[in-house]
Coordinates of C-alpha atoms in Angstrom, one line a residue:
X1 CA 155.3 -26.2 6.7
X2 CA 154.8 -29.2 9.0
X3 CA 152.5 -31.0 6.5
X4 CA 155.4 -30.6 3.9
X5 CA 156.4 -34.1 2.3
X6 CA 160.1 -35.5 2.8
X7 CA 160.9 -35.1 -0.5
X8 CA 159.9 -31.1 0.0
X9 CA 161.5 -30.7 3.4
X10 CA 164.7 -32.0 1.7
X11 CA 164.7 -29.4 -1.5
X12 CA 164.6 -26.6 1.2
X13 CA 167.2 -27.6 3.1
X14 CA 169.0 -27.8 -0.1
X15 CA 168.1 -24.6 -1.0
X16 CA 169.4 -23.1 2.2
X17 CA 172.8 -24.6 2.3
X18 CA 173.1 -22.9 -1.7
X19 CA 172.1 -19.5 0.2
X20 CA 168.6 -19.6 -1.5
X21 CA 165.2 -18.6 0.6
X22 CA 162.6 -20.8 -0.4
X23 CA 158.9 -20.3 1.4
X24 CA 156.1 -22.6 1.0
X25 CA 153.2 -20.9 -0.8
X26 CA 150.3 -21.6 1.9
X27 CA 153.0 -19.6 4.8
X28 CA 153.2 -16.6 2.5
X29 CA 149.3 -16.5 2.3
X30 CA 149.3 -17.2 6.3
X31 CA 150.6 -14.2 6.5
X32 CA 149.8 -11.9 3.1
X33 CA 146.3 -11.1 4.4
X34 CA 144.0 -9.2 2.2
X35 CA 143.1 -6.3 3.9
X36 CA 145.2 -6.1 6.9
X37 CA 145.5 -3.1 8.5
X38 CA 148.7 -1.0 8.7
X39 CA 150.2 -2.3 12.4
X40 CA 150.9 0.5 14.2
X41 CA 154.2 0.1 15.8
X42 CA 155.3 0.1 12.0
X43 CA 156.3 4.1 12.4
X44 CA 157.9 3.6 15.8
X45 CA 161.0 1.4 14.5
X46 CA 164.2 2.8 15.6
X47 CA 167.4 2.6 13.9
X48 CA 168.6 0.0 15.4
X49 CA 165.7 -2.3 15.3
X50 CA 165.7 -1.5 11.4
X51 CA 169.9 -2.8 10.8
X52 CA 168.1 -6.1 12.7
X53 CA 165.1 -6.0 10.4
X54 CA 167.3 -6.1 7.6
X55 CA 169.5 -9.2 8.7
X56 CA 166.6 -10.6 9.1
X57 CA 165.5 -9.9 5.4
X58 CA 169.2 -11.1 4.4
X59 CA 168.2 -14.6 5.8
X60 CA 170.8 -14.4 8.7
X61 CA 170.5 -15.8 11.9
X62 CA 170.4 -13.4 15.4
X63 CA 173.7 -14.8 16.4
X64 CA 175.4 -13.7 13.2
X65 CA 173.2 -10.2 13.4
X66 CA 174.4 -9.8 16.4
X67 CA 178.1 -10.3 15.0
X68 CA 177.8 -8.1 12.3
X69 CA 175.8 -5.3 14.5
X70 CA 178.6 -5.7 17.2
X71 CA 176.4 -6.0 19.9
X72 CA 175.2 -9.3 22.3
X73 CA 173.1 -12.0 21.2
X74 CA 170.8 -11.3 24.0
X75 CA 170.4 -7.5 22.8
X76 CA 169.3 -8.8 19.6
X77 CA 167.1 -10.7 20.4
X78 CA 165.5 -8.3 22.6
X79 CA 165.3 -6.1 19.5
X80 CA 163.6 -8.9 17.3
X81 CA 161.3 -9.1 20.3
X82 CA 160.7 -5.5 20.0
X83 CA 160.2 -5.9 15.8
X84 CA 157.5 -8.9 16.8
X85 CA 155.6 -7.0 18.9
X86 CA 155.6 -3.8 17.2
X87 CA 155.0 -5.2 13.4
X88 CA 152.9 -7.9 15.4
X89 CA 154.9 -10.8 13.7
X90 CA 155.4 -14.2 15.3
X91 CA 158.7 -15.4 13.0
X92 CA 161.1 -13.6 11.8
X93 CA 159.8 -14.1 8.1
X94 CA 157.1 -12.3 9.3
X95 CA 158.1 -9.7 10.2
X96 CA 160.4 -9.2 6.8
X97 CA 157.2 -10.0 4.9
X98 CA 155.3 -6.9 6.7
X99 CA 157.9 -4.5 6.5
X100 CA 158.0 -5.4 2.6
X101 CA 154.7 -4.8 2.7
X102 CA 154.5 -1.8 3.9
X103 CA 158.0 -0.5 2.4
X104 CA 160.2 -0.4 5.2
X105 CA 162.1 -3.0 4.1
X106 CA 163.3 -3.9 0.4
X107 CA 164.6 -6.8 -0.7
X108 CA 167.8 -7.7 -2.7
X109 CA 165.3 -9.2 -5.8
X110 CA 163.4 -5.8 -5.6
X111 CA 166.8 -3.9 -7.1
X112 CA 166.4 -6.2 -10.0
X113 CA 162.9 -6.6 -10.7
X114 CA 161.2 -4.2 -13.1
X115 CA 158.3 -2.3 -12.1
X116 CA 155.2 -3.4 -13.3
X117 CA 154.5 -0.4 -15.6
X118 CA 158.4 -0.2 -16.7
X119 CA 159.1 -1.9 -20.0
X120 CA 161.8 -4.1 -20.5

């Protein structure tokens, strides 16, 4: 967040060069809204714009999406212009966070996490 301390700004950018995703607490609740409403471009993702959603969830960049996808930088970003304004996102995290939400996407952590009524 931009009121994050030095001290914080430099344990995430520690975190992301050891391939960890950390998010400060106060941008999850920006966007974990109590009550929100189902957006309704959420049923009208296409295939496509799903293999981006889920680079995105991976933590890569569009350039390297694009890479892997095999298509051009510019036609990915078009399609994470598309996810915004469909999921009505404005970052990328964002977006991954409402699609968890709402089940379209799962997360790597979700394989390994127990449900809350399973015992372990």
């Amino acid at each position: 967040m931009k009121d994050a301390s030095v001290d914080e700004i430099l344990e995430a950018v520690r975190a992301t060069s050891s391939r960890r995703i950390e998010v400060d607490p106060a941008a999850i609740q920006a966007v974990l809204l109590p009550g929100d409403a189902r957006p309704a471009g959420l049923t009208e993702l296409t295939q496509r714009e799903l293999e981006v959603l889920a680079g995105l969830g991976e933590g890569r960049p569009p350039k390297q999406i694009a890479r892997h996808l095999g298509i051009t930088l510019p036609t990915c970003r078009g399609h994470i212009k598309s996810l915004f304004q469909k999921l009505g996102a404005h970052t990328g995290l964002e977006a991954v966070v409402v699609a968890h939400r709402y089940g379209i996407l799962q997360l790597p952590d979700d394989e390994r996490r127990p449900a809350p009524d399973e015992v372990v």
